[in-house]
Structures are given as C-alpha cells and as structure tokens.
PDB file of C-alpha atoms in Angstrom:
ATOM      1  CA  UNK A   1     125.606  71.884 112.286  1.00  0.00           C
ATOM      2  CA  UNK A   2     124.658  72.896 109.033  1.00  0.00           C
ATOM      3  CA  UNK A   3     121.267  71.777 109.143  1.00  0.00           C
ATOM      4  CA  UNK A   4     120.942  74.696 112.287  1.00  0.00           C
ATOM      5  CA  UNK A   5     122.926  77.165 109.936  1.00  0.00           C
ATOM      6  CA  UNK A   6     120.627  76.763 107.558  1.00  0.00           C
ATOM      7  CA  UNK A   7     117.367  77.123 109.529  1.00  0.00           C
ATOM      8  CA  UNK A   8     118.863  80.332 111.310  1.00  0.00           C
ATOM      9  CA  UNK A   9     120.031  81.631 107.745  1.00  0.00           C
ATOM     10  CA  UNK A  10     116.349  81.097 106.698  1.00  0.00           C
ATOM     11  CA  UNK A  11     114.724  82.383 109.472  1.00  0.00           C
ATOM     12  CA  UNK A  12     116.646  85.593 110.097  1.00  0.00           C
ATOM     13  CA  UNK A  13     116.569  86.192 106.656  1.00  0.00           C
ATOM     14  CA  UNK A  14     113.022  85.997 106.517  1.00  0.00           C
ATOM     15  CA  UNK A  15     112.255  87.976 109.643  1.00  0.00           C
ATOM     16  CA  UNK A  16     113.816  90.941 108.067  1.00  0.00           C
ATOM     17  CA  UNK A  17     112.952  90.384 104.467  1.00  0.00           C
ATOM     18  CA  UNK A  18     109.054  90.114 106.197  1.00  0.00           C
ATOM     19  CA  UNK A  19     110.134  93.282 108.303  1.00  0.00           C
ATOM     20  CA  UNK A  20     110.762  95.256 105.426  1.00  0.00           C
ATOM     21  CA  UNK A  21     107.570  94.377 103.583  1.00  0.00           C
ATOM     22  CA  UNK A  22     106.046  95.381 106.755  1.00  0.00           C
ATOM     23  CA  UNK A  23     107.102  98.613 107.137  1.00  0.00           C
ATOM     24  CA  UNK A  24     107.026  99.576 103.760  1.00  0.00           C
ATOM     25  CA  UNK A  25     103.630 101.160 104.252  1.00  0.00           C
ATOM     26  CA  UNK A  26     104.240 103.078 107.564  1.00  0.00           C
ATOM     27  CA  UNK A  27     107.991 104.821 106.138  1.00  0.00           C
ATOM     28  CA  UNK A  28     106.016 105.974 103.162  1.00  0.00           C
ATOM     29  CA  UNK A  29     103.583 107.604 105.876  1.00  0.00           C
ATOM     30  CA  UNK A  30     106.555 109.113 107.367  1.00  0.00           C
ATOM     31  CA  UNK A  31     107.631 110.805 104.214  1.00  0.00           C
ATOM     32  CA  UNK A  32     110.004 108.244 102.133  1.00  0.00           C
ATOM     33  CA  UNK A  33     109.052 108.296  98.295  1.00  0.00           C
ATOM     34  CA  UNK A  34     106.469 105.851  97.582  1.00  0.00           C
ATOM     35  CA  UNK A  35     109.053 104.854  94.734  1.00  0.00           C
ATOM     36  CA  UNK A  36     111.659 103.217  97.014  1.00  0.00           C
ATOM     37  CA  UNK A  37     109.432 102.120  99.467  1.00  0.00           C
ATOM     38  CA  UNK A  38     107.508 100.066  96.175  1.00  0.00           C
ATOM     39  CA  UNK A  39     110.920  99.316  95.568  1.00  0.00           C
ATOM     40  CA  UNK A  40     112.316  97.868  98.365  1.00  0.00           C
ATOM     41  CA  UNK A  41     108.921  95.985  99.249  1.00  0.00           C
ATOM     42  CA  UNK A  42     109.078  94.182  95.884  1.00  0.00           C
ATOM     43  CA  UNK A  43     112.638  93.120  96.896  1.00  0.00           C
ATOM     44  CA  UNK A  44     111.941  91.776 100.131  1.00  0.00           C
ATOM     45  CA  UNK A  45     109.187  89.942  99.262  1.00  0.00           C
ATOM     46  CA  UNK A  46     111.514  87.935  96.230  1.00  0.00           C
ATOM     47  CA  UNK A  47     113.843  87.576  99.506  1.00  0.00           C
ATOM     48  CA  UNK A  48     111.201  86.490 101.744  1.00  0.00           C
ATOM     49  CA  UNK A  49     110.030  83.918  99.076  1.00  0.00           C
ATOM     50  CA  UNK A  50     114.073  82.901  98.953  1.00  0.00           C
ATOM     51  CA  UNK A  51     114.738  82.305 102.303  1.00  0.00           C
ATOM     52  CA  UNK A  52     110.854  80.534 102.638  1.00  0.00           C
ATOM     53  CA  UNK A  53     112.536  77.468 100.057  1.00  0.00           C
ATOM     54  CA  UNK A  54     115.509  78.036 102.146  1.00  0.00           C
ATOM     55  CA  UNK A  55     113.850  77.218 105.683  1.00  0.00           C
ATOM     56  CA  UNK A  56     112.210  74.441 103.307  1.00  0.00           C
ATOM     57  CA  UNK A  57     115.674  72.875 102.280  1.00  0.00           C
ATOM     58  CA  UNK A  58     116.156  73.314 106.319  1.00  0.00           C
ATOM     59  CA  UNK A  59     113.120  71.380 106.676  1.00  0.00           C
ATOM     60  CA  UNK A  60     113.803  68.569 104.471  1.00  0.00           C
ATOM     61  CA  UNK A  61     117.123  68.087 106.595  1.00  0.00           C
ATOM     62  CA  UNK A  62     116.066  68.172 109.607  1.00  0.00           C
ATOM     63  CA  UNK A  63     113.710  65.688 109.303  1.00  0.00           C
ATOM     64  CA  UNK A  64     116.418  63.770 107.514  1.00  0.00           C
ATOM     65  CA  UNK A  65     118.704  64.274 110.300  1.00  0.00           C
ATOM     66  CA  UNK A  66     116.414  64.432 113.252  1.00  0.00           C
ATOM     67  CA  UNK A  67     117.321  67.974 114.303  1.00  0.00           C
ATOM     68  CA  UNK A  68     114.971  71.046 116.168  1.00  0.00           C
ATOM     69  CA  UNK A  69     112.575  72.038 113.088  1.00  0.00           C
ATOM     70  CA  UNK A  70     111.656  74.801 114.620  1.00  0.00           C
ATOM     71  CA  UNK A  71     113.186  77.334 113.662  1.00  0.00           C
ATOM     72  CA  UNK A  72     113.313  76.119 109.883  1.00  0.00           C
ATOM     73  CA  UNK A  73     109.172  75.853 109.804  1.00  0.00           C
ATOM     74  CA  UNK A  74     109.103  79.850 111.339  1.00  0.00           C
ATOM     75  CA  UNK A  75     111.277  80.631 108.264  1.00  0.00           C
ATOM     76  CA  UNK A  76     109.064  79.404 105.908  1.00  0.00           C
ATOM     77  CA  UNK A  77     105.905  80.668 107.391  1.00  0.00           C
ATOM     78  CA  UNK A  78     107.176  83.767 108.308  1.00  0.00           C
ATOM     79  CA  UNK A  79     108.901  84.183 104.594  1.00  0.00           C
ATOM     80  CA  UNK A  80     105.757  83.340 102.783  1.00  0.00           C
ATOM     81  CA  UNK A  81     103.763  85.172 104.613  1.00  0.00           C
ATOM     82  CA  UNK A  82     106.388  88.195 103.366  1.00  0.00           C
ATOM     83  CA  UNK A  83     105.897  86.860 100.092  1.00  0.00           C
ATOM     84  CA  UNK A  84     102.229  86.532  99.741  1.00  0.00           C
ATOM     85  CA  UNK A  85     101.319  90.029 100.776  1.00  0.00           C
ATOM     86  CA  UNK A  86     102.684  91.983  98.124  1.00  0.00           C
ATOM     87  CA  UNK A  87     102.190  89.054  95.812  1.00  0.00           C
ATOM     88  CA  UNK A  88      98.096  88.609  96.681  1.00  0.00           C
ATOM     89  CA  UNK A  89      98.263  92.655  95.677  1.00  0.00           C
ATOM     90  CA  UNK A  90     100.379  92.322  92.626  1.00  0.00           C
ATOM     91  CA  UNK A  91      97.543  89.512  91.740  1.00  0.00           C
ATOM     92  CA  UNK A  92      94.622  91.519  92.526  1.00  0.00           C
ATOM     93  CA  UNK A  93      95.714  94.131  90.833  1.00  0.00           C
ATOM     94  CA  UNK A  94      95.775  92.297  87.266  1.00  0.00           C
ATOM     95  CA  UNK A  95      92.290  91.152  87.828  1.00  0.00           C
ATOM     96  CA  UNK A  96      91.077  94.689  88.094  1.00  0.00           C
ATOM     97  CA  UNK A  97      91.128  97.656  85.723  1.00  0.00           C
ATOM     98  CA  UNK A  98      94.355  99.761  85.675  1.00  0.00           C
ATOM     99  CA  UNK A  99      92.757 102.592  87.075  1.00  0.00           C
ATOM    100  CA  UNK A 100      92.074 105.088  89.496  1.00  0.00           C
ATOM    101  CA  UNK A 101      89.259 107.735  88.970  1.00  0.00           C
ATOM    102  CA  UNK A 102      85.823 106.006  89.850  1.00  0.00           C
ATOM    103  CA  UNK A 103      82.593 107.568  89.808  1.00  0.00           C
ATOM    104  CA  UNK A 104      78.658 107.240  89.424  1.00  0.00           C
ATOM    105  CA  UNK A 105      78.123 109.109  86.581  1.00  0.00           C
ATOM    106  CA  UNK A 106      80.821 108.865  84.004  1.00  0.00           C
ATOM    107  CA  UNK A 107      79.348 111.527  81.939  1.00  0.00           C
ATOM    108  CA  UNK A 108      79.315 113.789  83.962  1.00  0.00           C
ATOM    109  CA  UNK A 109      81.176 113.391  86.789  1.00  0.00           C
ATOM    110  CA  UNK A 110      81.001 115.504  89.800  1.00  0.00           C
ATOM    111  CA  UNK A 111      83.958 117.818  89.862  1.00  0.00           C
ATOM    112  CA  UNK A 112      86.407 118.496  92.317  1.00  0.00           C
ATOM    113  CA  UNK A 113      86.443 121.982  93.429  1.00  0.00           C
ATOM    114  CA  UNK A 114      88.149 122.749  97.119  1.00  0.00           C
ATOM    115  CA  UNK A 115      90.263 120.151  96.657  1.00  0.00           C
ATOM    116  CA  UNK A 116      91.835 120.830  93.769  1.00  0.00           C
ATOM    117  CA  UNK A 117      94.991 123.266  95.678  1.00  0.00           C
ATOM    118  CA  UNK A 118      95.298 120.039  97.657  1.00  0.00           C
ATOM    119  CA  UNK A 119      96.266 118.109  94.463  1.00  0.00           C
ATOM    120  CA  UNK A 120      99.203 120.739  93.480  1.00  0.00           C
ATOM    121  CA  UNK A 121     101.873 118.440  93.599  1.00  0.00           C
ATOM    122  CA  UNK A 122      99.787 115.155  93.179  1.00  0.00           C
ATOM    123  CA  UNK A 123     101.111 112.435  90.483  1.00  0.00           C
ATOM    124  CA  UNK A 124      97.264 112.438  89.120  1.00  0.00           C
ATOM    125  CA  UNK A 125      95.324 115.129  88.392  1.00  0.00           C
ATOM    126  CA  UNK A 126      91.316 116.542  89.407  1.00  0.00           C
ATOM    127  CA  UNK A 127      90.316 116.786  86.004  1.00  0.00           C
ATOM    128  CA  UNK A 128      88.501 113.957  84.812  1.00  0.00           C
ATOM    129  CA  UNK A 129      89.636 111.611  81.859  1.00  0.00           C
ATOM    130  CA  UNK A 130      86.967 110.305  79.856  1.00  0.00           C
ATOM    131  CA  UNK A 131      89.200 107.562  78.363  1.00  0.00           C
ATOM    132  CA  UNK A 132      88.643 105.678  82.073  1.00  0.00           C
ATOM    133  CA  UNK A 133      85.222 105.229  81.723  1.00  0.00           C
ATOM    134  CA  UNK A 134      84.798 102.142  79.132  1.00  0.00           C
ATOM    135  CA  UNK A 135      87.477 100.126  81.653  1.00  0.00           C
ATOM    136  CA  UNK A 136      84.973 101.396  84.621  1.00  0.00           C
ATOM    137  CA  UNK A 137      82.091 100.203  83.021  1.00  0.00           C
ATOM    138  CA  UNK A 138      83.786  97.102  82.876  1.00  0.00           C
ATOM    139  CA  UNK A 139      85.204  96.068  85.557  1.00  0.00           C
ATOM    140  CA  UNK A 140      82.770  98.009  87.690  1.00  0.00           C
ATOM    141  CA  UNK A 141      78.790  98.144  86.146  1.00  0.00           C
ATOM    142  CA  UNK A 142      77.325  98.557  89.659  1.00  0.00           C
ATOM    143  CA  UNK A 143      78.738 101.700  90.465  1.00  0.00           C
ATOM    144  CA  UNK A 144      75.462 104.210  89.272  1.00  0.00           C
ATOM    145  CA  UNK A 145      73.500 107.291  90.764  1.00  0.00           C
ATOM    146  CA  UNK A 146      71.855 106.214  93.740  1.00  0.00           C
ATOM    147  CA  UNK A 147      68.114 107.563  93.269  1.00  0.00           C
ATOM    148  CA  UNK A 148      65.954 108.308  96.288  1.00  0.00           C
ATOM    149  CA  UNK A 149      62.526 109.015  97.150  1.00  0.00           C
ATOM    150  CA  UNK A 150      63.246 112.139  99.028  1.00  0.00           C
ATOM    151  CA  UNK A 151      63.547 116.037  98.568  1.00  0.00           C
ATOM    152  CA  UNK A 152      67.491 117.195  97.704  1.00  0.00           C
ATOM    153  CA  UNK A 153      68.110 118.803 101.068  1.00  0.00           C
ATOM    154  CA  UNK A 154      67.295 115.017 103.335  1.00  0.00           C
ATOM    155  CA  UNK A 155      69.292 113.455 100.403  1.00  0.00           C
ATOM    156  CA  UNK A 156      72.082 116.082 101.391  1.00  0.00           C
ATOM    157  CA  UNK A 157      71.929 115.919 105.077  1.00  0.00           C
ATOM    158  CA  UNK A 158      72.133 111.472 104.622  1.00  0.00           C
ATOM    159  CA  UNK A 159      75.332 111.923 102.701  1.00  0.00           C
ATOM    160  CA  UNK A 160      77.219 114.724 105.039  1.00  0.00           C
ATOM    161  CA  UNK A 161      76.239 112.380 107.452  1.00  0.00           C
ATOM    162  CA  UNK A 162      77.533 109.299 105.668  1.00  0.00           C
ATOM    163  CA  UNK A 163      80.776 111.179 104.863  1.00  0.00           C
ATOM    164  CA  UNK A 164      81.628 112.095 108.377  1.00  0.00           C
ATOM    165  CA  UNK A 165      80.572 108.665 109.973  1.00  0.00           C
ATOM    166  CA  UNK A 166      83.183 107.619 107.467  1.00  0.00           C
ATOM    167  CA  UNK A 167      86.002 109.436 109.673  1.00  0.00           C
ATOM    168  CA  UNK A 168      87.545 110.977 106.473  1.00  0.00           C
ATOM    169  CA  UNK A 169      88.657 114.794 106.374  1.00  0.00           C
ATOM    170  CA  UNK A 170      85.927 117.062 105.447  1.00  0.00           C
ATOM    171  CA  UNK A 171      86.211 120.173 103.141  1.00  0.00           C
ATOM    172  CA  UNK A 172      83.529 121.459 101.962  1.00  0.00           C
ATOM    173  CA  UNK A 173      79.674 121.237 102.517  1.00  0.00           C
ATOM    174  CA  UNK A 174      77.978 123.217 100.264  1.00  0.00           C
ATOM    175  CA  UNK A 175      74.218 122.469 100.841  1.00  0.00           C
ATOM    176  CA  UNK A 176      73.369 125.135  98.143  1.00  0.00           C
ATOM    177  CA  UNK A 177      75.041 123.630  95.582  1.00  0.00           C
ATOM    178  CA  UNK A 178      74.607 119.630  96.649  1.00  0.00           C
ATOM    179  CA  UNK A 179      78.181 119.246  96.810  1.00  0.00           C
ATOM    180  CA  UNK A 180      80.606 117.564  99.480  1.00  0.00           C
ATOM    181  CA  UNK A 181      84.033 117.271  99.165  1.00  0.00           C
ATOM    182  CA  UNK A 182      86.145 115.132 101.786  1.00  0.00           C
ATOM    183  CA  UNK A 183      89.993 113.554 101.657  1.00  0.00           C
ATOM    184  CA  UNK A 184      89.991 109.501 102.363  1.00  0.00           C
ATOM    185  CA  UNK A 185      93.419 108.069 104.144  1.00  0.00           C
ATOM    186  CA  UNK A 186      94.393 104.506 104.033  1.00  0.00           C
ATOM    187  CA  UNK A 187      95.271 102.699 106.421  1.00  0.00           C
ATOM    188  CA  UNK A 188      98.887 100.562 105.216  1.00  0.00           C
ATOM    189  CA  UNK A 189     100.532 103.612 102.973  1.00  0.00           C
ATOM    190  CA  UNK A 190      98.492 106.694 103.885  1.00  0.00           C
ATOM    191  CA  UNK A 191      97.393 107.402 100.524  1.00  0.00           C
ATOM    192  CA  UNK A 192      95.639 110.340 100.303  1.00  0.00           C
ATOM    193  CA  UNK A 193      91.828 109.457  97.911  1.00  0.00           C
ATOM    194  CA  UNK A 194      89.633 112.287  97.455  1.00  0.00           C
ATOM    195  CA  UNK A 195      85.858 111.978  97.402  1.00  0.00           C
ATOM    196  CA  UNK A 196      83.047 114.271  96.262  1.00  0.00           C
ATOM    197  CA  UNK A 197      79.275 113.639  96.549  1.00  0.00           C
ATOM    198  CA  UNK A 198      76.747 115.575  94.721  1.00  0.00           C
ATOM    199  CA  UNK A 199      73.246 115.900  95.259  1.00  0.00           C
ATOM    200  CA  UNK A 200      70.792 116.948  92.952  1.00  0.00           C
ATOM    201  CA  UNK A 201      66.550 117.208  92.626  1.00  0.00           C
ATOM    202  CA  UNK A 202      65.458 114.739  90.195  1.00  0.00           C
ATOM    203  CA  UNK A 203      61.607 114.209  89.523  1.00  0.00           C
ATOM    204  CA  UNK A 204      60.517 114.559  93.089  1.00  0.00           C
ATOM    205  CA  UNK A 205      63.349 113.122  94.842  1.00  0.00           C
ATOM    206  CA  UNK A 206      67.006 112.704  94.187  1.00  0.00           C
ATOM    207  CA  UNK A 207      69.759 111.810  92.383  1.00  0.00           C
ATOM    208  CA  UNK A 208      73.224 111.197  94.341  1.00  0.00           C
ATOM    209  CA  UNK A 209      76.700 110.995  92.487  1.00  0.00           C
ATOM    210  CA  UNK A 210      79.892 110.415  93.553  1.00  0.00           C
ATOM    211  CA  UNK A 211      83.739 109.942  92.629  1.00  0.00           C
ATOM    212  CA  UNK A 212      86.583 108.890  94.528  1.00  0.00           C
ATOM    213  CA  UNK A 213      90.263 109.701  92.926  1.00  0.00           C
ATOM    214  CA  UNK A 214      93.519 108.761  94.127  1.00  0.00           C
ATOM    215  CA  UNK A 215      96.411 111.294  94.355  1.00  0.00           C
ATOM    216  CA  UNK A 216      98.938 109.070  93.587  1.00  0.00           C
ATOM    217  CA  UNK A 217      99.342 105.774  92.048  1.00  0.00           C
ATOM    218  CA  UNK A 218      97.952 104.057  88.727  1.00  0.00           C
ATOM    219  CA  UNK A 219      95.920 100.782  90.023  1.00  0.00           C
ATOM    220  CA  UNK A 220      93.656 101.656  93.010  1.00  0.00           C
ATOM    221  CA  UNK A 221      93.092  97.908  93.545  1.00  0.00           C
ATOM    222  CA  UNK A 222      89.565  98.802  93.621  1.00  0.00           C
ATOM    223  CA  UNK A 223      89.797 100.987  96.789  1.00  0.00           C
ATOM    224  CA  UNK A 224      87.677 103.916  95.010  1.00  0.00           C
ATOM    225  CA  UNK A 225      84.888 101.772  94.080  1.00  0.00           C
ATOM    226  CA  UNK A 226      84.373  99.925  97.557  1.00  0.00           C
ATOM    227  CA  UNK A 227      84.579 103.560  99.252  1.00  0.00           C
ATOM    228  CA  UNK A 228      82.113 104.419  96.775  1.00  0.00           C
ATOM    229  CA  UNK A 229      79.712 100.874  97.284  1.00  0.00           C
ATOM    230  CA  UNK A 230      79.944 101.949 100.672  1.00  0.00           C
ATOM    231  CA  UNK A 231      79.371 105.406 101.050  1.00  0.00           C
ATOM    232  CA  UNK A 232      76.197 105.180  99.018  1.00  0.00           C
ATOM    233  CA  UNK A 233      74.967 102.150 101.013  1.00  0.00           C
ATOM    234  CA  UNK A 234      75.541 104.122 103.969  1.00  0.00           C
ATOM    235  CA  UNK A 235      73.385 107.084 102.840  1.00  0.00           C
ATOM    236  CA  UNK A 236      70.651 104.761 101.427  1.00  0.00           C
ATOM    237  CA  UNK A 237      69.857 103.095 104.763  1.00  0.00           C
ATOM    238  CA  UNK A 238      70.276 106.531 106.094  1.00  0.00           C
TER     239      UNK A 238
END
C-alpha cells in the first residue's frame, strides 16, 4: 500500500510540477509578468526534481516488494524531464555572455529607428551600450559584416528577402537608406527581439550589418547571435 502511495504521490506530483514548467512560456504569451511566470517555473522544476527521487524511492520499493513500477518510473521520467528543461537553460546560460544586444559591427552599430516607439515600455532600451561589446567579442568572434561582391541595391533586395523568408514582422524598408528594421517572436515565451540590417556600398560591392536586441530579459541564451548567423547566411547564398 504504501509502495502505490508513493508512486501516485510521485507521479501526480510530477505531472503538475512538469505542467507548470510547461506552461510557463505560453501564460507569459497570454499576458502574466514574465516575473512570476520565471518564478513559478523555477519552483516547479525544484518540485519536479523532488518528486523525480520520490518516484525513485517508489522504484527502489517496488522492486523490493514486487509491486506495478509503472507508475513510479513515469514519475521519474516525467519529473526530470520537468527538471532538466529549465535546468539545461539555467546551464546554458552560464556558459554564454550575460547579454543581450548583438551585432556585426560593434562600433558602430546599426541603429534602431521605427522601432524605437515599440520599445516604450521595454525593460531594455534601443540605444546601444558600448560596455557589451568586449563580452561579444568574446563569447561571439564570428559575428562580423558580411562583405559581398555585389552593388548595395542586390545586397538590399537579398536581405529584405532574407528578413521576410524569416516570417518575422516587418517595419521598415528603407532601400534609400540600406536599412531594414523587423520584430523577431519566439516561439516558448513570445519574446519580442528586434532586428535591423543595414546595407551599405563598400569598394564596389557591399558591406551588410546587423543587430538583434531583446526587449526584455538580461541573458539572451545566444538567441540574437544565431538569428544573426542565420540571417546573414541566408542573404549570402541569396
């Protein structure tokens, strides 16, 4: 009897600690704070990880007992699987630098311009902070201008092509000027990233920058720089 306690302690304990961790990112979609949804995800996944070495105390009775293991080995894969989400981003995020802003050029980085009203009432703002780049540099040295062997108006049609194959919101597309400026949403939390590409002549061909910020949030977890690998393979394979 309480060998089957146990293992239905574990598992329903793990099924909604799991839950939770789960949903965090779709609630913070629909509006709850990122701050209690963070919250509440980091607590579930120390419960999921509790009831996982519960359904593994289960386990070890079972056996010892010869009862139905089943539902004791759901608990603990279902609990470490809660656990090792959150944990694998917690990890990831120490092994990359604490930051957000990622660009191309980090001397002169493109500027936001029709975005900037979007940003209002986002946690970070356009401007750029020069104190990033060293960490960038770091953690990221292959994200540089992309230089091509073509005039400044093919280079500019490749990109607003690139951007728009890339599904995210466009906002501007200012040919004149070489600049594009386009909103990125992820997938698990909707976090609103926003991009801008720049396009300039550059000794017969051209020169193609580009920065991806997040609105909110303090480690990206490299998001910005694999938008950025991947934008600018896009528009060099055309």
């Amino acid at each position: 009897m309480l060998t089957s306690r146990l293992s239905t302690i574990a598992l329903i304990g793990a099924l909604v600690a799991a839950g939770i961790v789960v949903l965090a990112g779709p609630l913070h979609r629909f509006g709850v704070p990122f701050g209690t949804v963070f919250s509440a995800m980091q607590i579930a996944a120390i419960a999921a990880a509790a009831f996982a070495i519960l359904g593994i105390i289960a386990l070890i009775l079972a056996f010892a007992r010869k009862r139905p293991k089943t539902a004791a080995i759901a608990a603990i894969l279902i609990g470490g699987a809660g656990f090792l989400a959150p944990a694998s981003m917690a990890a990831q995020a120490g092994n990359l630098p604490f930051i957000h802003d990622i660009t191309t050029d980090t001397d002169d980085p493109p500027a936001f311009v029709d975005v900037v009203p979007l940003r209002a009432d986002a946690p970070n703002p356009a401007a750029y902070d020069p104190a990033v780049a060293e960490q960038q540099k770091a953690g990221y040295p292959d994200i540089v201008p992309l230089h091509l062997d073509m005039p400044p108006e093919e280079a500019f049609a490749r990109a607003l092509a690139a951007v728009e194959e890339s599904g995210w919101e466009l906002h501007a597309a200012e040919r004149d000027e070489g600049r594009i400026e386009a909103t990125a949403t992820t997938a698990w939390f909707g976090f609103k990233d926003d991009v801008v590409v720049r396009v300039r002549p550059e000794s017969g061909g051209s020169v193609v920058d580009v920065r991806s910020k997040s609105r909110i949030g303090q480690s990206d977890l490299g998001k910005n720089a694999a938008r950025i690998r991947d934008l600018l393979t896009r528009i060099e394979t055309g």
